[in-house]
mmCIF file of C-alpha atoms (C1' of nucleotides) in Angstrom:
data_model
loop_
_atom_site.group_PDB
_atom_site.id
_atom_site.type_symbol
_atom_site.label_atom_id
_atom_site.label_comp_id
_atom_site.label_asym_id
_atom_site.label_seq_id
_atom_site.Cartn_x
_atom_site.Cartn_y
_atom_site.Cartn_z
ATOM 1 C CA MET A 1 94.997 103.461 115.020
ATOM 2 C CA GLY A 2 95.971 100.950 117.706
ATOM 3 C CA THR A 3 97.041 97.645 116.173
ATOM 4 C CA SER A 4 96.557 95.935 119.498
ATOM 5 C CA ASP A 5 96.630 92.177 119.850
ATOM 6 C CA THR A 6 93.186 92.113 121.377
ATOM 7 C CA ARG A 7 91.429 93.287 118.250
ATOM 8 C CA GLY A 8 91.092 90.079 116.365
ATOM 9 C CA THR A 9 92.935 89.099 113.249
ATOM 10 C CA ARG A 10 90.398 90.538 110.847
ATOM 11 C CA GLU A 11 90.542 93.946 112.489
ATOM 12 C CA ARG A 12 94.323 93.875 112.681
ATOM 13 C CA LEU A 13 94.479 93.161 108.972
ATOM 14 C CA ILE A 14 92.249 96.143 108.238
ATOM 15 C CA ASP A 15 94.320 98.375 110.499
ATOM 16 C CA SER A 16 97.621 97.358 108.986
ATOM 17 C CA THR A 17 96.205 97.843 105.500
ATOM 18 C CA ARG A 18 95.007 101.320 106.432
ATOM 19 C CA GLU A 19 98.455 102.215 107.706
ATOM 20 C CA LEU A 20 100.217 100.853 104.659
ATOM 21 C CA LEU A 21 97.833 102.504 102.207
ATOM 22 C CA TRP A 22 98.523 105.749 104.011
ATOM 23 C CA GLU A 23 102.285 105.328 103.990
ATOM 24 C CA ARG A 24 102.884 103.611 100.667
ATOM 25 C CA GLY A 25 99.681 103.702 98.639
ATOM 26 C CA TYR A 26 97.888 100.810 96.987
ATOM 27 C CA VAL A 27 100.542 99.789 94.461
ATOM 28 C CA GLY A 28 103.241 100.062 97.112
ATOM 29 C CA THR A 29 101.439 97.810 99.553
ATOM 30 C CA SER A 30 101.974 94.051 99.260
ATOM 31 C CA PRO A 31 99.925 91.308 100.901
ATOM 32 C CA LYS A 32 103.106 90.136 102.569
ATOM 33 C CA ALA A 33 103.710 93.527 104.168
ATOM 34 C CA ILE A 34 100.120 93.644 105.372
ATOM 35 C CA GLN A 35 100.432 90.205 106.944
ATOM 36 C CA GLU A 36 103.695 91.003 108.656
ATOM 37 C CA ARG A 37 102.399 94.236 110.158
ATOM 38 C CA ALA A 38 99.227 92.537 111.325
ATOM 39 C CA ALA A 39 101.178 89.573 112.660
ATOM 40 C CA ALA A 40 98.881 87.356 110.630
ATOM 41 C CA GLY A 41 99.731 84.512 108.304
ATOM 42 C CA GLN A 42 99.072 84.161 104.613
ATOM 43 C CA GLY A 43 96.230 81.751 105.312
ATOM 44 C CA SER A 44 94.526 84.118 107.715
ATOM 45 C CA MET A 45 94.502 86.964 105.289
ATOM 46 C CA TYR A 46 92.981 84.952 102.478
ATOM 47 C CA HIS A 47 90.516 83.410 104.865
ATOM 48 C CA HIS A 48 89.152 86.768 105.981
ATOM 49 C CA PHE A 49 89.402 88.570 102.630
ATOM 50 C CA HIS A 50 89.255 87.593 98.995
ATOM 51 C CA GLY A 51 92.480 89.378 98.189
ATOM 52 C CA LYS A 52 94.171 92.726 98.180
ATOM 53 C CA PRO A 53 91.314 94.713 96.578
ATOM 54 C CA ASP A 54 88.792 93.328 99.052
ATOM 55 C CA LEU A 55 91.006 94.222 101.981
ATOM 56 C CA ALA A 56 91.689 97.648 100.541
ATOM 57 C CA LEU A 57 87.975 98.269 100.223
ATOM 58 C CA ALA A 58 87.475 97.593 103.923
ATOM 59 C CA ALA A 59 90.467 99.750 104.832
ATOM 60 C CA ILE A 60 89.493 102.682 102.631
ATOM 61 C CA GLY A 61 85.917 102.603 103.878
ATOM 62 C CA ARG A 62 87.130 102.732 107.441
ATOM 63 C CA SER A 63 89.487 105.659 106.792
ATOM 64 C CA ALA A 64 86.824 107.604 104.940
ATOM 65 C CA GLU A 65 84.358 107.036 107.767
ATOM 66 C CA GLU A 66 86.868 108.219 110.324
ATOM 67 C CA LEU A 67 87.751 111.360 108.394
ATOM 68 C CA ARG A 68 84.099 112.233 108.102
ATOM 69 C CA ALA A 69 83.371 111.649 111.786
ATOM 70 C CA ARG A 70 86.302 113.772 112.870
ATOM 71 C CA ALA A 71 85.329 116.640 110.578
ATOM 72 C CA GLU A 72 81.684 116.521 111.560
ATOM 73 C CA ALA A 73 82.628 116.666 115.231
ATOM 74 C CA GLY A 74 84.216 120.074 114.641
ATOM 75 C CA PHE A 75 81.546 121.367 112.276
ATOM 76 C CA SER A 76 78.616 120.630 114.527
ATOM 77 C CA GLY A 77 80.253 121.981 117.672
ATOM 78 C CA PRO A 78 79.564 125.336 119.319
ATOM 79 C CA GLY A 79 80.815 128.719 118.131
ATOM 80 C CA THR A 80 80.353 131.006 115.170
ATOM 81 C CA VAL A 81 80.812 129.647 111.664
ATOM 82 C CA THR A 82 84.221 131.298 111.459
ATOM 83 C CA GLU A 83 85.232 129.699 114.726
ATOM 84 C CA ARG A 84 84.103 126.261 113.632
ATOM 85 C CA ILE A 85 85.840 126.527 110.272
ATOM 86 C CA THR A 86 88.970 127.837 111.944
ATOM 87 C CA GLY A 87 88.817 124.941 114.386
ATOM 88 C CA TYR A 88 88.515 122.479 111.528
ATOM 89 C CA LEU A 89 91.405 123.975 109.590
ATOM 90 C CA ARG A 90 93.686 124.279 112.616
ATOM 91 C CA ARG A 91 92.829 120.907 114.100
ATOM 92 C CA GLU A 92 95.838 118.759 114.900
ATOM 93 C CA ARG A 93 96.818 116.537 112.000
ATOM 94 C CA GLU A 94 99.660 114.206 111.138
ATOM 95 C CA VAL A 95 100.528 116.682 108.447
ATOM 96 C CA LEU A 96 103.709 115.076 107.189
ATOM 97 C CA LYS A 97 101.953 111.791 106.607
ATOM 98 C CA GLY A 98 99.505 113.433 104.272
ATOM 99 C CA CYS A 99 95.763 112.829 104.068
ATOM 100 C CA PRO A 100 94.890 109.114 104.250
ATOM 101 C CA VAL A 101 91.966 109.637 101.893
ATOM 102 C CA GLY A 102 93.331 112.367 99.639
ATOM 103 C CA ARG A 103 96.484 110.434 98.843
ATOM 104 C CA LEU A 104 94.383 107.707 97.271
ATOM 105 C CA THR A 105 93.513 110.052 94.409
ATOM 106 C CA GLN A 106 97.093 109.533 93.220
ATOM 107 C CA ASP A 107 96.703 105.767 93.173
ATOM 108 C CA PRO A 108 95.760 104.793 89.630
ATOM 109 C CA ASP A 109 94.585 101.321 90.622
ATOM 110 C CA VAL A 110 92.283 102.775 93.266
ATOM 111 C CA MET A 111 90.802 105.364 90.928
ATOM 112 C CA ALA A 112 90.345 102.761 88.184
ATOM 113 C CA ASP A 113 88.215 100.546 90.435
ATOM 114 C CA PRO A 114 84.728 102.035 90.962
ATOM 115 C CA GLU A 115 84.291 100.243 94.277
ATOM 116 C CA LEU A 116 87.543 101.534 95.719
ATOM 117 C CA ARG A 117 87.020 104.948 94.270
ATOM 118 C CA ARG A 118 83.522 105.584 95.577
ATOM 119 C CA PRO A 119 84.436 106.250 99.236
ATOM 120 C CA VAL A 120 87.114 108.708 98.132
ATOM 121 C CA GLU A 121 84.746 110.591 95.867
ATOM 122 C CA GLU A 122 81.970 110.631 98.446
ATOM 123 C CA THR A 123 84.209 111.835 101.228
ATOM 124 C CA PHE A 124 85.241 114.973 99.398
ATOM 125 C CA ALA A 125 81.773 115.627 98.036
ATOM 126 C CA TRP A 126 80.410 115.431 101.561
ATOM 127 C CA LEU A 127 83.182 117.551 103.047
ATOM 128 C CA THR A 128 82.816 120.298 100.470
ATOM 129 C CA GLY A 129 79.039 120.273 100.777
ATOM 130 C CA ARG A 130 79.195 120.436 104.542
ATOM 131 C CA LEU A 131 81.545 123.422 104.465
ATOM 132 C CA ALA A 132 79.398 125.144 101.854
ATOM 133 C CA ALA A 133 76.358 124.714 104.119
ATOM 134 C CA LEU A 134 78.287 126.286 106.983
ATOM 135 C CA LEU A 135 79.349 129.208 104.824
ATOM 136 C CA THR A 136 75.780 129.690 103.646
ATOM 137 C CA GLU A 137 74.695 129.737 107.271
ATOM 138 C CA GLY A 138 77.361 132.339 108.044
ATOM 139 C CA ARG A 139 76.289 134.489 105.144
ATOM 140 C CA ALA A 140 72.653 134.307 106.164
ATOM 141 C CA SER A 141 73.480 135.322 109.711
ATOM 142 C CA GLY A 142 75.502 138.245 108.437
ATOM 143 C CA GLU A 143 78.807 136.795 109.568
ATOM 144 C CA PHE A 144 80.092 137.067 105.994
ATOM 145 C CA GLY A 145 79.384 139.565 103.262
ATOM 146 C CA GLY A 146 76.911 138.744 100.531
ATOM 147 C CA GLY A 147 79.692 138.585 97.964
ATOM 148 C CA LEU A 148 80.969 135.301 99.333
ATOM 149 C CA ASP A 149 80.262 132.291 97.111
ATOM 150 C CA PRO A 150 79.682 129.353 99.490
ATOM 151 C CA ALA A 151 80.294 126.522 97.022
ATOM 152 C CA ALA A 152 83.454 128.002 95.513
ATOM 153 C CA THR A 153 84.813 129.088 98.882
ATOM 154 C CA ALA A 154 84.149 125.681 100.413
ATOM 155 C CA THR A 155 85.970 124.000 97.541
ATOM 156 C CA ALA A 156 88.899 126.376 97.968
ATOM 157 C CA LEU A 157 89.085 125.642 101.691
ATOM 158 C CA VAL A 158 89.109 121.869 101.185
ATOM 159 C CA ALA A 159 91.729 122.370 98.481
ATOM 160 C CA VAL A 160 93.897 124.396 100.858
ATOM 161 C CA VAL A 161 93.881 121.504 103.299
ATOM 162 C CA GLN A 162 94.709 118.926 100.631
ATOM 163 C CA GLY A 163 97.310 121.174 99.037
ATOM 164 C CA GLY A 164 98.674 122.007 102.468
ATOM 165 C CA TYR A 165 99.499 118.347 102.949
ATOM 166 C CA VAL A 166 101.265 118.276 99.599
ATOM 167 C CA LEU A 167 103.360 121.355 100.362
ATOM 168 C CA ALA A 168 104.195 120.150 103.849
ATOM 169 C CA ARG A 169 105.428 116.846 102.486
ATOM 170 C CA ALA A 170 107.366 118.589 99.718
ATOM 171 C CA SER A 171 109.184 120.809 102.190
ATOM 172 C CA GLY A 172 109.412 118.240 104.945
ATOM 173 C CA SER A 173 107.932 120.810 107.301
ATOM 174 C CA ALA A 174 104.563 120.753 109.030
ATOM 175 C CA GLU A 175 104.726 124.534 109.398
ATOM 176 C CA VAL A 176 103.948 125.013 105.735
ATOM 177 C CA PHE A 177 100.542 123.450 106.269
ATOM 178 C CA GLY A 178 99.841 125.992 108.986
ATOM 179 C CA ARG A 179 100.967 128.792 106.716
ATOM 180 C CA ALA A 180 98.566 127.714 103.979
ATOM 181 C CA VAL A 181 95.722 127.599 106.477
ATOM 182 C CA ASP A 182 96.663 131.002 107.882
ATOM 183 C CA GLY A 183 96.655 132.422 104.390
ATOM 184 C CA ALA A 184 93.194 131.047 103.726
ATOM 185 C CA LEU A 185 91.854 132.314 107.036
ATOM 186 C CA GLY A 186 93.397 135.708 106.389
ATOM 187 C CA LEU A 187 91.573 135.922 103.096
ATOM 188 C CA LEU A 188 88.335 134.718 104.639
ATOM 189 C CA ALA A 189 88.619 137.344 107.344
ATOM 190 C CA ALA A 190 88.528 140.049 104.693
ATOM 191 C CA HIS A 191 85.040 138.832 103.877
ATOM 192 C CA SER A 192 83.839 139.191 107.453
ATOM 193 C CA ARG A 193 81.784 142.081 108.632
ATOM 194 C CA MET N 1 105.774 115.810 75.580
ATOM 195 C CA GLY N 2 106.024 114.308 72.111
ATOM 196 C CA THR N 3 107.569 110.848 72.218
ATOM 197 C CA SER N 4 108.569 111.137 68.584
ATOM 198 C CA ASP N 5 110.907 108.699 66.935
ATOM 199 C CA THR N 6 113.297 111.431 65.984
ATOM 200 C CA ARG N 7 114.247 112.263 69.539
ATOM 201 C CA GLY N 8 116.876 109.659 70.218
ATOM 202 C CA THR N 9 116.551 106.728 72.533
ATOM 203 C CA ARG N 10 117.825 108.507 75.580
ATOM 204 C CA GLU N 11 115.287 111.300 75.232
ATOM 205 C CA ARG N 12 112.480 108.867 74.525
ATOM 206 C CA LEU N 13 113.338 107.001 77.699
ATOM 207 C CA ILE N 14 113.172 110.201 79.716
ATOM 208 C CA ASP N 15 109.871 111.150 78.122
ATOM 209 C CA SER N 16 108.247 107.811 78.755
ATOM 210 C CA THR N 17 109.483 107.836 82.338
ATOM 211 C CA ARG N 18 107.988 111.292 82.846
ATOM 212 C CA GLU N 19 104.648 110.109 81.518
ATOM 213 C CA LEU N 20 104.625 106.975 83.625
ATOM 214 C CA LEU N 21 105.680 108.788 86.801
ATOM 215 C CA TRP N 22 102.821 111.169 86.168
ATOM 216 C CA GLU N 23 100.281 108.428 85.537
ATOM 217 C CA ARG N 24 101.389 105.727 87.934
ATOM 218 C CA GLY N 25 104.017 107.153 90.279
ATOM 219 C CA TYR N 26 107.460 105.786 91.034
ATOM 220 C CA VAL N 27 106.468 102.493 92.677
ATOM 221 C CA GLY N 28 103.914 101.847 89.963
ATOM 222 C CA THR N 29 106.395 102.352 87.144
ATOM 223 C CA SER N 30 108.475 99.366 86.036
ATOM 224 C CA PRO N 31 111.562 99.389 83.837
ATOM 225 C CA LYS N 32 109.720 97.114 81.450
ATOM 226 C CA ALA N 33 106.831 99.576 81.078
ATOM 227 C CA ILE N 34 109.296 102.396 80.481
ATOM 228 C CA GLN N 35 111.069 100.432 77.771
ATOM 229 C CA GLU N 36 107.871 99.440 76.022
ATOM 230 C CA ARG N 37 106.558 102.991 75.923
ATOM 231 C CA ALA N 38 109.861 104.309 74.690
ATOM 232 C CA ALA N 39 110.147 101.500 72.149
ATOM 233 C CA ALA N 40 113.580 100.787 73.571
ATOM 234 C CA GLY N 41 115.106 97.498 74.628
ATOM 235 C CA GLN N 42 116.333 96.408 78.023
ATOM 236 C CA GLY N 43 119.917 96.864 76.911
ATOM 237 C CA SER N 44 119.337 100.411 75.722
ATOM 238 C CA MET N 45 117.826 101.507 78.974
ATOM 239 C CA TYR N 46 120.677 100.154 81.074
ATOM 240 C CA HIS N 47 123.188 101.540 78.638
ATOM 241 C CA HIS N 48 121.878 105.091 78.960
ATOM 242 C CA PHE N 49 120.971 104.983 82.658
ATOM 243 C CA HIS N 50 122.220 103.151 85.711
ATOM 244 C CA GLY N 51 118.749 101.979 86.633
ATOM 245 C CA LYS N 52 115.308 103.141 87.588
ATOM 246 C CA PRO N 53 116.379 105.779 90.147
ATOM 247 C CA ASP N 54 118.835 107.338 87.702
ATOM 248 C CA LEU N 55 116.191 107.536 85.009
ATOM 249 C CA ALA N 56 113.652 108.904 87.461
ATOM 250 C CA LEU N 57 116.087 111.628 88.466
ATOM 251 C CA ALA N 58 116.392 112.786 84.868
ATOM 252 C CA ALA N 59 112.632 112.629 84.393
ATOM 253 C CA ILE N 60 111.760 114.472 87.581
ATOM 254 C CA GLY N 61 114.328 117.174 86.893
ATOM 255 C CA ARG N 62 112.836 117.717 83.454
ATOM 256 C CA SER N 63 109.273 117.945 84.776
ATOM 257 C CA ALA N 64 110.262 120.338 87.549
ATOM 258 C CA GLU N 65 112.089 122.535 85.065
ATOM 259 C CA GLU N 66 109.087 122.624 82.769
ATOM 260 C CA LEU N 67 106.648 123.491 85.547
ATOM 261 C CA ARG N 68 108.865 126.346 86.610
ATOM 262 C CA ALA N 69 109.289 127.724 83.119
ATOM 263 C CA ARG N 70 105.570 127.635 82.461
ATOM 264 C CA ALA N 71 104.757 129.398 85.728
ATOM 265 C CA GLU N 72 107.427 132.027 85.266
ATOM 266 C CA ALA N 73 106.119 132.819 81.793
ATOM 267 C CA GLY N 74 102.820 133.872 83.341
ATOM 268 C CA PHE N 75 104.294 135.629 86.340
ATOM 269 C CA SER N 76 106.662 137.843 84.393
ATOM 270 C CA GLY N 77 104.119 138.818 81.754
ATOM 271 C CA PRO N 78 102.228 142.101 81.508
ATOM 272 C CA GLY N 79 99.289 143.172 83.644
ATOM 273 C CA THR N 80 98.543 143.940 87.263
ATOM 274 C CA VAL N 81 99.565 141.497 89.951
ATOM 275 C CA THR N 82 95.971 140.325 90.264
ATOM 276 C CA GLU N 83 95.785 139.746 86.529
ATOM 277 C CA ARG N 84 99.004 137.778 86.471
ATOM 278 C CA ILE N 85 98.001 135.637 89.448
ATOM 279 C CA THR N 86 94.572 135.080 87.928
ATOM 280 C CA GLY N 87 96.235 134.094 84.678
ATOM 281 C CA TYR N 88 98.442 131.623 86.472
ATOM 282 C CA LEU N 89 95.568 130.062 88.414
ATOM 283 C CA ARG N 90 93.268 129.859 85.414
ATOM 284 C CA ARG N 91 95.870 128.672 82.963
ATOM 285 C CA GLU N 92 94.929 125.554 81.061
ATOM 286 C CA ARG N 93 96.008 122.389 82.828
ATOM 287 C CA GLU N 94 95.516 118.670 82.411
ATOM 288 C CA VAL N 95 93.641 118.830 85.651
ATOM 289 C CA LEU N 96 92.458 115.221 85.808
ATOM 290 C CA LYS N 97 95.993 113.939 85.418
ATOM 291 C CA GLY N 98 97.080 115.820 88.512
ATOM 292 C CA CYS N 99 100.307 117.766 88.990
ATOM 293 C CA PRO N 100 103.331 115.883 87.630
ATOM 294 C CA VAL N 101 105.507 117.306 90.399
ATOM 295 C CA GLY N 102 103.040 117.469 93.278
ATOM 296 C CA ARG N 103 102.011 113.841 92.893
ATOM 297 C CA LEU N 104 105.586 112.805 93.666
ATOM 298 C CA THR N 105 105.115 113.944 97.268
ATOM 299 C CA GLN N 106 102.920 110.862 97.701
ATOM 300 C CA ASP N 107 105.655 108.560 96.469
ATOM 301 C CA PRO N 108 107.475 107.259 99.537
ATOM 302 C CA ASP N 109 110.478 106.032 97.554
ATOM 303 C CA VAL N 110 110.895 109.443 95.929
ATOM 304 C CA MET N 111 110.649 111.315 99.211
ATOM 305 C CA ALA N 112 113.059 108.901 100.885
ATOM 306 C CA ASP N 113 115.780 109.573 98.308
ATOM 307 C CA PRO N 114 117.353 113.021 98.818
ATOM 308 C CA GLU N 115 118.383 113.269 95.175
ATOM 309 C CA LEU N 116 114.907 112.536 93.848
ATOM 310 C CA ARG N 117 113.279 114.659 96.468
ATOM 311 C CA ARG N 118 115.300 117.816 95.950
ATOM 312 C CA PRO N 119 113.699 118.962 92.681
ATOM 313 C CA VAL N 120 110.252 118.499 94.208
ATOM 314 C CA GLU N 121 111.119 120.503 97.288
ATOM 315 C CA GLU N 122 112.836 123.247 95.295
ATOM 316 C CA THR N 123 109.990 123.584 92.843
ATOM 317 C CA PHE N 124 107.423 124.385 95.501
ATOM 318 C CA ALA N 125 109.799 126.591 97.464
ATOM 319 C CA TRP N 126 110.463 128.590 94.323
ATOM 320 C CA LEU N 127 106.805 128.752 93.310
ATOM 321 C CA THR N 128 105.667 129.929 96.719
ATOM 322 C CA GLY N 129 108.460 132.473 96.943
ATOM 323 C CA ARG N 130 107.725 133.801 93.493
ATOM 324 C CA LEU N 131 104.032 134.278 94.298
ATOM 325 C CA ALA N 132 104.894 135.902 97.622
ATOM 326 C CA ALA N 133 107.119 138.374 95.791
ATOM 327 C CA LEU N 134 104.276 139.204 93.437
ATOM 328 C CA LEU N 135 101.868 139.724 96.334
ATOM 329 C CA THR N 136 104.404 141.945 98.083
ATOM 330 C CA GLU N 137 104.677 143.973 94.891
ATOM 331 C CA GLY N 138 100.898 144.257 94.740
ATOM 332 C CA ARG N 139 100.706 145.367 98.331
ATOM 333 C CA ALA N 140 103.407 147.972 97.819
ATOM 334 C CA SER N 141 101.637 149.373 94.793
ATOM 335 C CA GLY N 142 98.390 149.570 96.729
ATOM 336 C CA GLU N 143 96.716 146.859 94.713
ATOM 337 C CA PHE N 144 96.068 144.937 97.925
ATOM 338 C CA GLY N 145 95.351 146.125 101.434
ATOM 339 C CA GLY N 146 98.113 146.215 104.017
ATOM 340 C CA GLY N 147 96.493 143.378 105.962
ATOM 341 C CA LEU N 148 97.482 140.845 103.352
ATOM 342 C CA ASP N 149 100.273 138.475 104.442
ATOM 343 C CA PRO N 150 102.255 137.725 101.268
ATOM 344 C CA ALA N 151 103.984 134.547 102.476
ATOM 345 C CA ALA N 152 100.868 132.957 103.957
ATOM 346 C CA THR N 153 98.676 134.008 101.043
ATOM 347 C CA ALA N 154 101.165 132.681 98.498
ATOM 348 C CA THR N 155 101.295 129.348 100.318
ATOM 349 C CA ALA N 156 97.505 129.203 100.369
ATOM 350 C CA LEU N 157 97.329 129.889 96.634
ATOM 351 C CA VAL N 158 99.813 127.166 95.765
ATOM 352 C CA ALA N 159 97.907 124.842 98.083
ATOM 353 C CA VAL N 160 94.649 125.649 96.307
ATOM 354 C CA VAL N 161 96.195 124.565 93.032
ATOM 355 C CA GLN N 162 97.617 121.349 94.461
ATOM 356 C CA GLY N 163 94.435 120.610 96.386
ATOM 357 C CA GLY N 164 92.392 121.512 93.330
ATOM 358 C CA TYR N 165 94.088 118.681 91.469
ATOM 359 C CA VAL N 166 93.262 116.302 94.310
ATOM 360 C CA LEU N 167 89.594 117.279 94.396
ATOM 361 C CA ALA N 168 89.267 117.162 90.636
ATOM 362 C CA ARG N 169 90.669 113.645 90.559
ATOM 363 C CA ALA N 170 88.482 112.582 93.470
ATOM 364 C CA SER N 171 85.335 113.779 91.718
ATOM 365 C CA GLY N 172 86.462 112.877 88.230
ATOM 366 C CA SER N 173 85.587 116.402 87.151
ATOM 367 C CA ALA N 174 87.895 119.167 85.996
ATOM 368 C CA GLU N 175 85.275 121.735 86.964
ATOM 369 C CA VAL N 176 86.047 121.275 90.628
ATOM 370 C CA PHE N 177 89.543 122.616 90.046
ATOM 371 C CA GLY N 178 88.057 125.754 88.541
ATOM 372 C CA ARG N 179 85.697 126.112 91.475
ATOM 373 C CA ALA N 180 88.573 125.969 93.953
ATOM 374 C CA VAL N 181 90.433 128.614 91.983
ATOM 375 C CA ASP N 182 87.339 130.800 91.767
ATOM 376 C CA GLY N 183 86.889 130.521 95.511
ATOM 377 C CA ALA N 184 90.473 131.595 96.108
ATOM 378 C CA LEU N 185 90.201 134.487 93.683
ATOM 379 C CA GLY N 186 86.926 135.549 95.274
ATOM 380 C CA LEU N 187 88.610 135.712 98.636
ATOM 381 C CA LEU N 188 91.611 137.536 97.223
ATOM 382 C CA ALA N 189 89.320 140.097 95.608
ATOM 383 C CA ALA N 190 87.994 141.026 99.034
ATOM 384 C CA HIS N 191 91.512 142.167 99.843
ATOM 385 C CA SER N 192 91.697 144.469 96.849
ATOM 386 C CA ARG N 193 91.249 148.174 97.087
ATOM 387 C "C1'" DG Q 1 90.801 79.933 111.520
ATOM 388 C "C1'" DT Q 2 95.655 79.242 110.704
ATOM 389 C "C1'" DC Q 3 99.723 77.063 108.676
ATOM 390 C "C1'" DT Q 4 102.836 75.366 105.036
ATOM 391 C "C1'" DA Q 5 103.704 74.168 100.300
ATOM 392 C "C1'" DT Q 6 103.451 75.333 95.763
ATOM 393 C "C1'" DA Q 7 102.751 78.164 91.504
ATOM 394 C "C1'" DT Q 8 102.900 81.915 87.914
ATOM 395 C "C1'" DA Q 9 104.116 86.509 86.722
ATOM 396 C "C1'" DT Q 10 106.643 90.516 87.199
ATOM 397 C "C1'" DA Q 11 110.442 93.619 89.114
ATOM 398 C "C1'" DG Q 12 114.765 95.024 88.497
ATOM 399 C "C1'" DA Q 13 118.805 94.063 87.149
ATOM 400 C "C1'" DT Q 14 123.672 91.828 85.126
ATOM 401 C "C1'" DA Q 15 126.520 89.520 81.382
ATOM 402 C "C1'" DG Q 16 128.095 89.039 77.215
ATOM 403 C "C1'" DA Q 17 127.273 88.575 72.128
ATOM 404 C "C1'" DC Q 18 126.696 91.429 68.087
ATOM 405 C "C1'" DG C 1 124.367 101.243 71.254
ATOM 406 C "C1'" DT C 2 121.256 97.401 71.146
ATOM 407 C "C1'" DC C 3 119.837 92.564 71.755
ATOM 408 C "C1'" DT C 4 119.137 88.148 74.150
ATOM 409 C "C1'" DA C 5 119.907 85.162 77.973
ATOM 410 C "C1'" DT C 6 119.956 84.605 82.643
ATOM 411 C "C1'" DC C 7 119.254 85.500 87.586
ATOM 412 C "C1'" DT C 8 117.283 86.531 92.346
ATOM 413 C "C1'" DA C 9 113.587 88.450 94.821
ATOM 414 C "C1'" DT C 10 109.001 89.699 95.337
ATOM 415 C "C1'" DA C 11 103.850 90.016 94.188
ATOM 416 C "C1'" DT C 12 99.774 87.696 94.518
ATOM 417 C "C1'" DA C 13 97.612 84.203 94.954
ATOM 418 C "C1'" DT C 14 95.665 78.751 95.429
ATOM 419 C "C1'" DA C 15 95.563 74.042 97.746
ATOM 420 C "C1'" DG C 16 95.230 71.283 101.246
ATOM 421 C "C1'" DA C 17 96.770 69.707 105.910
ATOM 422 C "C1'" DC C 18 95.889 70.628 110.773
#
DNA sequence: GTCTATATATAGATAGAC
DNA sequence: GTCTATCTATATATAGAC
């Protein structure tokens, strides 16, 4: 994320909030911790933002945007649908840190606030829809059999990624994430022609 | 869970801690909130438990035990392997509340404490192993093709459940969980003979 | 824009009376 | 076993000087 000194206080505050939300969640993140990590004072933080929720909104929006951009980069690249989906699933991730957006679904205060919740909801709706479109494309081109349900399969694939993070964190091993993905790809392969 | 008055203070404290850990996580759960929900005083809580971590340990152990028992009930029942796995995946769940054990993987203070973490780790190791054994059984009996990788597939299935919770919470809709499960079962069906 | 002072509420406990 | 008092640290700000 690059919390460099040249970024300006406002940006550093957003970055440090993103990191802390990722590591500790919303309830576990205090203004003081944000300030310390950003090397900013109390006054600076409350000058640039109205408070913790306001800062969290900026941070969550940024993380959601980044997730989307990274995924889209893989989806719209070259290759068959299977190749692009495989690339997305096998892309390098900081698996043991979990998903910076997905983890927010476990934060009651985030989910209770419509403003904070929206980016989370939209991110997964977009991601699932995008994968479903790819699968539809693959079915139309004959890459997959007609029995494949694009919407359900797309949802399952996104779930494997999110669940893969959970299992990796539970076991303390990034390999488990790879195993979940391999399992999903193995099943998907059975649907190929 | 039944926080009835007849259960004894100690049990009520464990129950209310389980509920709060489920709803708000470890960091988001205060001793005061636990006491209020259990209708127990400060003194009672610290008489029965050494503090928040001690109480959390009892609560997490109980939840892990319950998850395991419920899963095993479905796994060891009658029917083909596919039927039993389908039964497990489609079993009724409080989907929008998330998984009481899986959500703990997002709690940094739980994962940082080896004692609190162990039940979480063991639960998913057991669950994945148990499903892998079932899939191996199904492959041996010819229910699935030889190309199916039991360990990877089992991991993917557990991930679909955990990720299904995440997506359901993100969208605010329990249906999404069912869609993820349907997608996984659709893929698994392609591996059947 | 940033800093320091100040303020209220809650977290997470300990001590000792009953 | 349970209750009340007390305690220190932190959460989450606001106010006003510089």
